[in-house]
Structure formats: structure tokens, C-alpha cells
């Protein structure tokens, strides 16, 4: 019922102010993204003229502009068509993420089921161990992980990134929480019907917690799509580095390149987010420790 | 309902983007490989024989006989001209011998004076000895003079020769030691002389092979010329402060066709030598004073193995006009680039010619 | 019955264990063993002699470590309360369920999923000496500040942290707010109509249990801000930003294993203490629920 009368009737100053504040904050939060997106359409010359202050360090003021004087697809053509190296990095990032996410989902589902629905000795010990691991920043374990992976001979291949990623503690924790919300009677009923645990897992538990698993997918994907420290250490050749590393190394001299590559990097995150945003929010809520 | 519709649209967008990206990947890969410079490579040849040669221009020099006398002459008649062939004993120039006869009479009288002085009875031993010595000197001088003088006033050829150049005209009086004419003995072989800078000259030594090329009128058609090749060995090598002079004795057949001061193209060939690492000249380039080759190396890349260019500095050992012998670290297994479709820079990725 | 149950239980226990086994194995291999290696490294000298706690003492006393630790602490003390206040405020605004609040929520969470490396360039453009922010300041009459390499960089980092993570906290707060039953509000409304009073006496006390969890999570996330700091400021940033993770990272390149392991173990201890503290506090306050 969106006619003018309704709006006038329901109008209250505080609400209006609130909405205004929200809009402002939203703009502030989104501004970098919008800016990057529009700037990727700038031509090289315009970028140089706009950012000459930054690029050459002289004192001309930098102009922030959102609308290009001449919109060109030059940047896109250069990145997407002229050479396969950027798209190659995109695909290698993608492959890395997909493998890690898939593996993580599998392992987490198995583990979550075990933790949520069973009791066995030392279960709590393990569980708290996992929680502790989840909270640690990456650097804490990176160095000795290198020695372990090296002794396995995995340094230099993508497996050195995939394998630790699959066993990521956050996934285990999250899925455990998700599964623990499933009412036990459903499972008991299935047991009485004679289902074994594997069937229970596949036919009942997982479909029931699609939201939670989806949230794991998106959180894990985002986390791994952005990973920067591990590839530098665990991979040897620079051509193997994923897109995130490449982006973090772009310096100011290649601005037009940077904008387009940035857009390229955002695309999967954006699509996945739009698709799974409800699941994401649910997942954040699930990770609450009760 | 809206949510699922929105999600369906999203899924379709995602699929479209994915397909677009895949297409772009393939497209960019194709464009990229098509734009890569294409190179031809060749392995470094080891232990290959190379003919080192150097080209220069030499001058044909003939041994000449010259007719010149150490007293003034008047030319009466000249019987030959440049290019004539004369036989031994042929009359070349008639000179006025009046001057000769006057000189001979003068010397004869000087001798007679001395002889009469010797005949007088009352001379002491010292004077007699002195007079005897003087007489001997005078007589020797006279005989030498007579030998030198063409008594008949005729200058004849000593051997079969070609007249090269006549320097005097009829009726001209010339001073002593003036060259009247120069003769080239028939059958004398000319030599070719050329010079090389000293530091380079060390490559060549006496006995090394030399090839030369000269122009002679075609035997079939007078109006055209043939290029004739001949070969010989270095016969003489002589150093001076800045340059080294070489002399090459020509072959019999060529001697007939060469003429003095003729310019011939000379190619010096050092006898074949084996060099450890040889590459074609097209693989080598110079920057300032250094010599470099472009070598290909492989490194792993995202889409497989990539071939890229590496510039390697090498030392030049020797070169001819086809190959160069080089030396460098690890040059053994390298493959050098002999041709490329575009100028190359260090580190550039290239593709091999199929 | 009893015997059956125990056998049931035993079989269950085994199955459960089997389910958990792969993850356990992986965690053991890739996380536990490295942790133990770290522990050992921190206890031994560089020369390999056993040096219980000696390393700790030595390193805690070094200036760099103290600087890093102090900076990390300072960051946590400043940034975490700030983000909690900000995200709570926004969550309260969103909780009013005005038009489009879902849409706003989507937007606020978005920076969380953004690849930070993509937008870092944007921040760099704004923040360099001749960048946009400085020209804005100079036009207003203030002097330009080198945002990237001066004490002010601290505030930049705080801003980045809030920008990225407030979405996460907003969601958590919203969930917490939603869990407060409406009945309580009704009671409050009967007694007084002031929005502030409602906030202080009803809402906030119910939030408190969740608050602790959010607090801990925010602290954990604050460690993750290293990535942004590293990309924007480099490995050796200004003094005010040099944090524990910079310490670890830099010693990594010099392969100084003892220092590394000591620092990481200390971080571990720090976080564990925080978590335990949060648990204890929550248990104490959880009586309300």
C-alpha cells in the first residue's frame, strides 16, 4: 500500500532520520566498491590525469570521480582478452576455493554429525580443541605447518593449501552447531525405522540443515578466496599464486589494471553473496556459542 | 515466490558470467599465443670446423726491370710503347751516345796520362805504387762505364718482356738516374700485396691460403667482363709500426691477366680449425663492445610450459661471414635463437616455430 | 535393558568416533603437530638447548616484542569497544524494522565478503600524502597528514577494522535483539514510554550474555586485521601499528624460529585467556536467562 497518503500518515521524524542515517552509512560502506567498479571503465589517460597527484607524488589534488568522461572497455579488453594470465589466476583461485570448500563441507558434515549426535570419550576435549583452533589467527600455525607440509613433500603444489583448508576448524565448529539444533526425535524415528547412520546423515540431517551448510559454503569460500599469506609461503612459483595475492601486490603504477582486476575478484564473491546471503546471516548467528 | 524468482535470475546470471569468463579465457589465450614472437632455434654446434676468412683489397705488384742510367741522356728514338711485348735483345730506345763517347774519350785520356806517368824512369816507390793504384781504379771505372753504357747508343731488352711504361719522349734530355722505361719479364708472376692492422694480422701466417677475385675481359665477349677466382698462399709477411704487409705470389694463369696496380679482392682463409662452440651469425648481436646471444629457456607457466628468451653474454672467439665461435658459461646445452618475427627483449615469452 | 544400553552406547560411541576420525586426523596432522612443534621450538634455545621459559623471559623483554604487544593491546582496547558501540547502534536502528531494513542489513554485511585486496587500492588513493583526504583537509585549513606512515595510521586501521567487521557484529546483535521477547517491552511500555529507559533497562541487560560472545569474536577478528594492515602499510609499518602479527611475519622471513614460536604461543595463551574469561563471565551473567 504505497500511496502518498499512507506515507504521509506513517511519517515520523525519528523514523525519517533513522532511515537517513542508515542510507548514509550504507553509502559509506559501499563507496569503495562502487568507486572501483566505475573506475574500471575509465580510460588509461583519464586515470593518469585524475590520479596524477598520487602517481607522481606532486601536489596536484587527486580528483575522485565516479563518472568517466569517456567510458571505455579498454581495461576490460586488456585484461580479459589480451592475455590469459589474469583469467588464469582467476581460475586457479577458483579451483583452489572450490576444492577447499567441497572438501570442507564433506569433512565438516561427517564431523558435525559425530560431535552433535554422539557421545564418546574425550569428545568435549576435542571439541574445545577445535574451538581454540578456530580462534587462532593464521600466522600462529603457519610456520610449523610449513615444516610438516615440507616433510610430506607437498610444498610447491596446491595440495599444501587445499589440505589444511579442508580441515579448517571453523567449518567443523559451525556444522556441529547447526546439526546440534536438529531435534533428536527425528533421528530416533529414523533409527527405529532401521536406517544406519550414513543414511541418516545423508537423507535427514543434511537436507534439514541446508541453510547452515550454505552458510559454511559462502563463509569458507570468501575466506579462501581472500587468502594471501598462505600461498606466498607454501607455493613456490609466482605463476601459481592465486588472484588475491596478485591483487595485493599491485602497486599504484598500474591503476587501470588494478581496478579491472579488482572487479574480477569481486564477481564470484558478489554472486555467491547475493545468492546465499540469507544463509550467510544465519550462519553468523549459528556461530554463537550457546 | 519473489525470492525464488530472484534466485533463478541470479543463477542464470552466474552461469552466464561463468560461460563468459571461460570464453574469454580461451579467447585471450589464443590471442596471446598468436601475438607471441615466433622464433627459430638451433642448438649450439660443438667441435665444428670453421673457415676464418677476412676480406680486404690488394694491389697487384709486378717485379719490374727498369732502364735507368747514372748519367744524363738525350733520347733520340723510342721504338716501343706501353704494353708491347719485346723479345730479348730487341731495340727499345735509341739514345744519343755522343755524351757517352765524350766521356769514354775523357776517361781513356785520363788512363793514358796515368800510363805515361808510370812509364817515366825516375819515380820513387811510393809514387809508383800510388800511380799504379790510380791506374787500376781508372781502368776499372772505364770498364764499368763501358759495361753500363749501351755502346751502340741502343737500349735493348735483356729478356722477353712486356713494356709496362715509357717515361720519356723523343728528343727529351733527361738527368742521371731517371727511369726511362719499365719492363716486366714475360713469365714473371705478379704478386698481390695488401695490408692488415697489426692486431688482426696475427691470425694469418705465411703459407695460409688466400683467394682472390679479379675482373678480366670476357674471352667470349669483349664488352663484358668475367670475374675470375684464383687462389694462392701468403709468401711474405712483414710488420711495421701500424700495419702488416702481406705478399701473395699469384698463380701462372692469373699472371697473364693481371696488370700492375690492379685492385683485386682478396680473401684470406686460415686453414680450417675446430672450434668448441659455434653458432650462426644471425644468433649473435652486439651491444657496445659486448657480444650476446639470445637463448631459449623453458619455465613452467599457468597454462603449461612457457618458452622465454634469455640474453647471455658470451665471448667471441672467432668469426667468419657465416658463423661465429663463442665461449660462455654453460653454453654447451643451449639453444640459440637464429631468427625471430619481432625484436626480442630479455625475459620475453616466445613461441617456437612449428 | 541395562546391558543393551551399554552395548548400544558403546557401538554408538565407536560410530561417533569414526565419523569424527577424518577431521581428527587432519586436524592432528595439520594443526596439532604444528602447534606442538611451536611449543617445542619455544622451549628450546636457538642452539638446541632446553631452556624452559628462558626464551619467553628473554623475548618478553625485547623492545620490539613489547612494542608489538602494546600496540596489539591498544588496538584491541580501542577498536573493539568502538565497533561494539557502532554495531550495536546500527543494530538498534535496524531492529526498528523500518522499511528496507533487510536491504540495509544486506548492504552492511557486504564488506565482510569483499575481497579486501580489491578495495585496498581505493583506500591507498585516498590516503596517500597527496590523496583525496588530504586535499580535503587542506582545503578546510588543516594541515595534511601522511595517513599511511604516521601515528594517525592507527586510526586508519581502526576505521578499516570497523568498516569490514561491523556487519558481522550487526548480525549477531540483531539475532540477540530478536531473542528478547516482546513481553518485556510491553511491561516496560506500561510503566514509561521513554525510549532511552526502555533501552537501558530492558534491552541491554538481555544483550549482555550475547555481548560477551560478540566481544570475544571481535577480538579474534581484530587479529585478522593484519591482512589489511599488511597490504596497505607493508611489512614494517609505522611504530603505532606494529602489531604482534607483524612481529611474527617479519621474523618468519628471517627464519628466527624461537622468536616465532614464542610469539605464537603467547598469542595462543592470550586468546585462550580471553576466551576463558568470556566463558566465565557469561556463566556468571547467564543466570539472568
PDB file of C-alpha atoms in Angstrom, chain A residues 3-190:
ATOM      1  CA  UNK A   3       0.414   5.584  -1.924  1.00  0.00           C
ATOM      2  CA  UNK A   4       1.236   9.040  -0.809  1.00  0.00           C
ATOM      3  CA  UNK A   5      -1.425   9.167   1.891  1.00  0.00           C
ATOM      4  CA  UNK A   6      -0.027   6.162   3.601  1.00  0.00           C
ATOM      5  CA  UNK A   7       3.420   7.547   3.593  1.00  0.00           C
ATOM      6  CA  UNK A   8       2.226  10.864   4.959  1.00  0.00           C
ATOM      7  CA  UNK A   9       0.294   9.184   7.683  1.00  0.00           C
ATOM      8  CA  UNK A  10       3.066   6.946   8.737  1.00  0.00           C
ATOM      9  CA  UNK A  11       5.653   9.607   8.580  1.00  0.00           C
ATOM     10  CA  UNK A  12       7.543  10.288  11.771  1.00  0.00           C
ATOM     11  CA  UNK A  13      10.590  12.428  12.046  1.00  0.00           C
ATOM     12  CA  UNK A  14      12.620   9.968  14.037  1.00  0.00           C
ATOM     13  CA  UNK A  15      11.975   7.258  11.509  1.00  0.00           C
ATOM     14  CA  UNK A  16      12.999   9.528   8.727  1.00  0.00           C
ATOM     15  CA  UNK A  17      16.189  10.473  10.495  1.00  0.00           C
ATOM     16  CA  UNK A  18      16.917   6.846  11.167  1.00  0.00           C
ATOM     17  CA  UNK A  19      16.449   5.926   7.565  1.00  0.00           C
ATOM     18  CA  UNK A  20      18.647   8.793   6.523  1.00  0.00           C
ATOM     19  CA  UNK A  21      21.401   7.710   8.833  1.00  0.00           C
ATOM     20  CA  UNK A  22      21.129   4.197   7.536  1.00  0.00           C
ATOM     21  CA  UNK A  23      21.379   5.366   3.983  1.00  0.00           C
ATOM     22  CA  UNK A  24      24.426   7.423   4.773  1.00  0.00           C
ATOM     23  CA  UNK A  25      26.145   4.563   6.484  1.00  0.00           C
ATOM     24  CA  UNK A  26      25.283   2.240   3.653  1.00  0.00           C
ATOM     25  CA  UNK A  27      26.804   4.648   1.192  1.00  0.00           C
ATOM     26  CA  UNK A  28      29.910   4.944   3.248  1.00  0.00           C
ATOM     27  CA  UNK A  29      30.295   1.217   3.415  1.00  0.00           C
ATOM     28  CA  UNK A  30      29.642   0.630  -0.223  1.00  0.00           C
ATOM     29  CA  UNK A  31      31.503   3.563  -1.612  1.00  0.00           C
ATOM     30  CA  UNK A  32      34.799   1.827  -2.225  1.00  0.00           C
ATOM     31  CA  UNK A  33      33.088  -0.900  -4.178  1.00  0.00           C
ATOM     32  CA  UNK A  34      31.045   1.412  -6.348  1.00  0.00           C
ATOM     33  CA  UNK A  35      34.034   3.565  -6.915  1.00  0.00           C
ATOM     34  CA  UNK A  36      36.168   0.717  -8.021  1.00  0.00           C
ATOM     35  CA  UNK A  37      33.518  -0.559 -10.311  1.00  0.00           C
ATOM     36  CA  UNK A  38      33.007   2.737 -12.074  1.00  0.00           C
ATOM     37  CA  UNK A  39      36.679   3.476 -12.247  1.00  0.00           C
ATOM     38  CA  UNK A  40      37.301   0.263 -14.070  1.00  0.00           C
ATOM     39  CA  UNK A  41      35.621   1.833 -17.037  1.00  0.00           C
ATOM     40  CA  UNK A  42      37.946   4.792 -17.147  1.00  0.00           C
ATOM     41  CA  UNK A  43      40.413   5.053 -19.926  1.00  0.00           C
ATOM     42  CA  UNK A  44      44.046   4.948 -19.067  1.00  0.00           C
ATOM     43  CA  UNK A  45      44.666   8.563 -19.878  1.00  0.00           C
ATOM     44  CA  UNK A  46      41.911   9.747 -17.652  1.00  0.00           C
ATOM     45  CA  UNK A  47      43.172   7.700 -14.793  1.00  0.00           C
ATOM     46  CA  UNK A  48      46.561   9.213 -15.141  1.00  0.00           C
ATOM     47  CA  UNK A  49      45.165  12.700 -15.239  1.00  0.00           C
ATOM     48  CA  UNK A  50      42.893  12.105 -12.291  1.00  0.00           C
ATOM     49  CA  UNK A  51      45.406  10.482 -10.103  1.00  0.00           C
ATOM     50  CA  UNK A  52      48.491  12.323 -11.136  1.00  0.00           C
ATOM     51  CA  UNK A  53      48.800  13.588  -7.648  1.00  0.00           C
ATOM     52  CA  UNK A  54      49.105  10.130  -6.352  1.00  0.00           C
ATOM     53  CA  UNK A  55      51.052   8.554  -9.137  1.00  0.00           C
ATOM     54  CA  UNK A  56      53.787  11.069  -9.362  1.00  0.00           C
ATOM     55  CA  UNK A  57      53.688  12.414  -5.901  1.00  0.00           C
ATOM     56  CA  UNK A  58      53.328  16.005  -6.889  1.00  0.00           C
ATOM     57  CA  UNK A  59      50.950  18.247  -5.130  1.00  0.00           C
ATOM     58  CA  UNK A  60      48.080  18.308  -7.520  1.00  0.00           C
ATOM     59  CA  UNK A  61      44.917  17.294  -5.819  1.00  0.00           C
ATOM     60  CA  UNK A  62      43.502  13.962  -6.723  1.00  0.00           C
ATOM     61  CA  UNK A  63      40.122  14.029  -8.268  1.00  0.00           C
ATOM     62  CA  UNK A  64      37.663  11.417  -7.218  1.00  0.00           C
ATOM     63  CA  UNK A  65      35.238  10.998 -10.000  1.00  0.00           C
ATOM     64  CA  UNK A  66      32.607   8.419 -10.460  1.00  0.00           C
ATOM     65  CA  UNK A  67      31.546   9.162 -13.961  1.00  0.00           C
ATOM     66  CA  UNK A  68      34.151   8.821 -16.621  1.00  0.00           C
ATOM     67  CA  UNK A  69      34.361  11.429 -19.279  1.00  0.00           C
ATOM     68  CA  UNK A  70      34.781   8.746 -21.816  1.00  0.00           C
ATOM     69  CA  UNK A  71      33.712   5.331 -20.754  1.00  0.00           C
ATOM     70  CA  UNK A  72      35.839   2.694 -22.366  1.00  0.00           C
ATOM     71  CA  UNK A  73      36.096  -1.003 -22.209  1.00  0.00           C
ATOM     72  CA  UNK A  74      39.802  -0.751 -22.783  1.00  0.00           C
ATOM     73  CA  UNK A  75      40.712  -2.015 -19.382  1.00  0.00           C
ATOM     74  CA  UNK A  76      38.430  -4.952 -19.716  1.00  0.00           C
ATOM     75  CA  UNK A  77      39.703  -5.770 -23.140  1.00  0.00           C
ATOM     76  CA  UNK A  78      43.226  -5.661 -21.915  1.00  0.00           C
ATOM     77  CA  UNK A  79      42.622  -7.913 -19.018  1.00  0.00           C
ATOM     78  CA  UNK A  80      40.137 -10.313 -20.451  1.00  0.00           C
ATOM     79  CA  UNK A  81      41.249 -10.643 -23.973  1.00  0.00           C
ATOM     80  CA  UNK A  82      44.776  -9.587 -24.470  1.00  0.00           C
ATOM     81  CA  UNK A  83      46.423 -12.068 -22.243  1.00  0.00           C
ATOM     82  CA  UNK A  84      45.246 -15.089 -20.347  1.00  0.00           C
ATOM     83  CA  UNK A  85      47.339 -14.571 -17.274  1.00  0.00           C
ATOM     84  CA  UNK A  86      44.745 -12.755 -15.186  1.00  0.00           C
ATOM     85  CA  UNK A  87      41.938 -15.079 -16.105  1.00  0.00           C
ATOM     86  CA  UNK A  88      44.311 -17.930 -15.422  1.00  0.00           C
ATOM     87  CA  UNK A  89      44.834 -16.643 -11.928  1.00  0.00           C
ATOM     88  CA  UNK A  90      41.110 -16.292 -11.586  1.00  0.00           C
ATOM     89  CA  UNK A  91      40.576 -19.900 -12.489  1.00  0.00           C
ATOM     90  CA  UNK A  92      43.323 -21.154 -10.265  1.00  0.00           C
ATOM     91  CA  UNK A  93      41.861 -19.195  -7.364  1.00  0.00           C
ATOM     92  CA  UNK A  94      38.509 -20.641  -8.251  1.00  0.00           C
ATOM     93  CA  UNK A  95      39.797 -24.157  -8.400  1.00  0.00           C
ATOM     94  CA  UNK A  96      41.515 -23.745  -5.082  1.00  0.00           C
ATOM     95  CA  UNK A  97      38.409 -22.379  -3.418  1.00  0.00           C
ATOM     96  CA  UNK A  98      36.076 -24.929  -4.893  1.00  0.00           C
ATOM     97  CA  UNK A  99      38.264 -27.794  -3.802  1.00  0.00           C
ATOM     98  CA  UNK A 100      38.689 -26.463  -0.336  1.00  0.00           C
ATOM     99  CA  UNK A 101      35.024 -25.679   0.081  1.00  0.00           C
ATOM    100  CA  UNK A 102      33.873 -29.031  -1.203  1.00  0.00           C
ATOM    101  CA  UNK A 103      36.300 -30.901   0.970  1.00  0.00           C
ATOM    102  CA  UNK A 104      35.418 -28.803   3.927  1.00  0.00           C
ATOM    103  CA  UNK A 105      31.723 -29.434   3.517  1.00  0.00           C
ATOM    104  CA  UNK A 106      32.248 -33.167   3.359  1.00  0.00           C
ATOM    105  CA  UNK A 107      34.561 -33.366   6.313  1.00  0.00           C
ATOM    106  CA  UNK A 108      32.515 -30.932   8.365  1.00  0.00           C
ATOM    107  CA  UNK A 109      29.303 -32.810   7.785  1.00  0.00           C
ATOM    108  CA  UNK A 110      30.861 -36.046   8.912  1.00  0.00           C
ATOM    109  CA  UNK A 111      32.497 -34.464  11.880  1.00  0.00           C
ATOM    110  CA  UNK A 112      29.498 -32.366  12.826  1.00  0.00           C
ATOM    111  CA  UNK A 113      27.314 -35.393  12.873  1.00  0.00           C
ATOM    112  CA  UNK A 114      29.765 -37.203  15.081  1.00  0.00           C
ATOM    113  CA  UNK A 115      30.084 -34.357  17.527  1.00  0.00           C
ATOM    114  CA  UNK A 116      26.460 -33.382  17.614  1.00  0.00           C
ATOM    115  CA  UNK A 117      24.778 -36.711  17.915  1.00  0.00           C
ATOM    116  CA  UNK A 118      27.160 -38.992  19.676  1.00  0.00           C
ATOM    117  CA  UNK A 119      28.930 -39.263  22.926  1.00  0.00           C
ATOM    118  CA  UNK A 120      32.312 -40.746  23.120  1.00  0.00           C
ATOM    119  CA  UNK A 121      35.184 -40.337  25.445  1.00  0.00           C
ATOM    120  CA  UNK A 122      37.235 -37.196  25.078  1.00  0.00           C
ATOM    121  CA  UNK A 123      34.565 -35.672  22.888  1.00  0.00           C
ATOM    122  CA  UNK A 124      34.478 -32.446  24.814  1.00  0.00           C
ATOM    123  CA  UNK A 125      38.220 -32.233  24.834  1.00  0.00           C
ATOM    124  CA  UNK A 126      38.332 -32.454  21.093  1.00  0.00           C
ATOM    125  CA  UNK A 127      35.533 -30.020  20.712  1.00  0.00           C
ATOM    126  CA  UNK A 128      37.153 -27.364  22.803  1.00  0.00           C
ATOM    127  CA  UNK A 129      40.364 -28.019  20.994  1.00  0.00           C
ATOM    128  CA  UNK A 130      38.609 -27.220  17.766  1.00  0.00           C
ATOM    129  CA  UNK A 131      37.159 -24.064  19.208  1.00  0.00           C
ATOM    130  CA  UNK A 132      40.580 -22.943  20.295  1.00  0.00           C
ATOM    131  CA  UNK A 133      41.960 -23.606  16.879  1.00  0.00           C
ATOM    132  CA  UNK A 134      39.168 -21.685  15.296  1.00  0.00           C
ATOM    133  CA  UNK A 135      40.042 -18.589  17.165  1.00  0.00           C
ATOM    134  CA  UNK A 136      43.702 -18.537  16.305  1.00  0.00           C
ATOM    135  CA  UNK A 137      44.949 -16.245  13.621  1.00  0.00           C
ATOM    136  CA  UNK A 138      46.615 -17.842  10.675  1.00  0.00           C
ATOM    137  CA  UNK A 139      50.187 -16.899  11.444  1.00  0.00           C
ATOM    138  CA  UNK A 140      50.223 -18.841  14.651  1.00  0.00           C
ATOM    139  CA  UNK A 141      50.466 -22.160  12.930  1.00  0.00           C
ATOM    140  CA  UNK A 142      51.777 -21.227   9.548  1.00  0.00           C
ATOM    141  CA  UNK A 143      55.440 -21.724  10.200  1.00  0.00           C
ATOM    142  CA  UNK A 144      55.416 -25.184  11.708  1.00  0.00           C
ATOM    143  CA  UNK A 145      52.760 -26.133   9.170  1.00  0.00           C
ATOM    144  CA  UNK A 146      55.415 -25.401   6.603  1.00  0.00           C
ATOM    145  CA  UNK A 147      57.754 -27.910   8.161  1.00  0.00           C
ATOM    146  CA  UNK A 148      55.050 -30.544   8.333  1.00  0.00           C
ATOM    147  CA  UNK A 149      53.994 -29.985   4.748  1.00  0.00           C
ATOM    148  CA  UNK A 150      57.561 -29.961   3.630  1.00  0.00           C
ATOM    149  CA  UNK A 151      58.203 -33.318   5.202  1.00  0.00           C
ATOM    150  CA  UNK A 152      55.173 -34.571   3.333  1.00  0.00           C
ATOM    151  CA  UNK A 153      56.664 -33.182   0.184  1.00  0.00           C
ATOM    152  CA  UNK A 154      53.671 -31.019  -0.546  1.00  0.00           C
ATOM    153  CA  UNK A 155      55.281 -27.644  -0.634  1.00  0.00           C
ATOM    154  CA  UNK A 156      55.008 -26.151  -4.075  1.00  0.00           C
ATOM    155  CA  UNK A 157      51.798 -27.845  -5.073  1.00  0.00           C
ATOM    156  CA  UNK A 158      48.280 -26.686  -4.476  1.00  0.00           C
ATOM    157  CA  UNK A 159      47.731 -29.573  -2.090  1.00  0.00           C
ATOM    158  CA  UNK A 160      49.662 -27.676   0.531  1.00  0.00           C
ATOM    159  CA  UNK A 161      46.893 -25.106   0.524  1.00  0.00           C
ATOM    160  CA  UNK A 162      43.965 -27.421   0.000  1.00  0.00           C
ATOM    161  CA  UNK A 163      44.646 -29.985   2.665  1.00  0.00           C
ATOM    162  CA  UNK A 164      44.936 -27.700   5.668  1.00  0.00           C
ATOM    163  CA  UNK A 165      41.965 -25.785   4.299  1.00  0.00           C
ATOM    164  CA  UNK A 166      39.750 -28.833   4.205  1.00  0.00           C
ATOM    165  CA  UNK A 167      40.238 -29.423   7.886  1.00  0.00           C
ATOM    166  CA  UNK A 168      39.530 -25.849   8.832  1.00  0.00           C
ATOM    167  CA  UNK A 169      38.301 -25.625  12.382  1.00  0.00           C
ATOM    168  CA  UNK A 170      35.609 -23.087  11.684  1.00  0.00           C
ATOM    169  CA  UNK A 171      33.737 -25.410   9.381  1.00  0.00           C
ATOM    170  CA  UNK A 172      33.784 -28.210  11.921  1.00  0.00           C
ATOM    171  CA  UNK A 173      32.519 -25.914  14.618  1.00  0.00           C
ATOM    172  CA  UNK A 174      29.781 -24.357  12.554  1.00  0.00           C
ATOM    173  CA  UNK A 175      28.336 -27.568  11.236  1.00  0.00           C
ATOM    174  CA  UNK A 176      28.447 -29.079  14.690  1.00  0.00           C
ATOM    175  CA  UNK A 177      26.375 -26.181  15.939  1.00  0.00           C
ATOM    176  CA  UNK A 178      23.985 -26.461  13.043  1.00  0.00           C
ATOM    177  CA  UNK A 179      23.482 -30.164  13.474  1.00  0.00           C
ATOM    178  CA  UNK A 180      23.035 -29.812  17.177  1.00  0.00           C
ATOM    179  CA  UNK A 181      19.859 -27.845  16.564  1.00  0.00           C
ATOM    180  CA  UNK A 182      18.219 -30.739  14.830  1.00  0.00           C
ATOM    181  CA  UNK A 183      15.682 -32.253  17.195  1.00  0.00           C
ATOM    182  CA  UNK A 184      16.678 -35.672  18.269  1.00  0.00           C
ATOM    183  CA  UNK A 185      13.292 -37.283  17.783  1.00  0.00           C
ATOM    184  CA  UNK A 186      13.599 -37.125  14.042  1.00  0.00           C
ATOM    185  CA  UNK A 187      16.793 -39.052  14.248  1.00  0.00           C
ATOM    186  CA  UNK A 188      15.378 -41.533  16.736  1.00  0.00           C
ATOM    187  CA  UNK A 189      12.493 -42.152  14.437  1.00  0.00           C
ATOM    188  CA  UNK A 190      14.823 -42.892  11.608  1.00  0.00           C
TER     189      UNK A 190
END
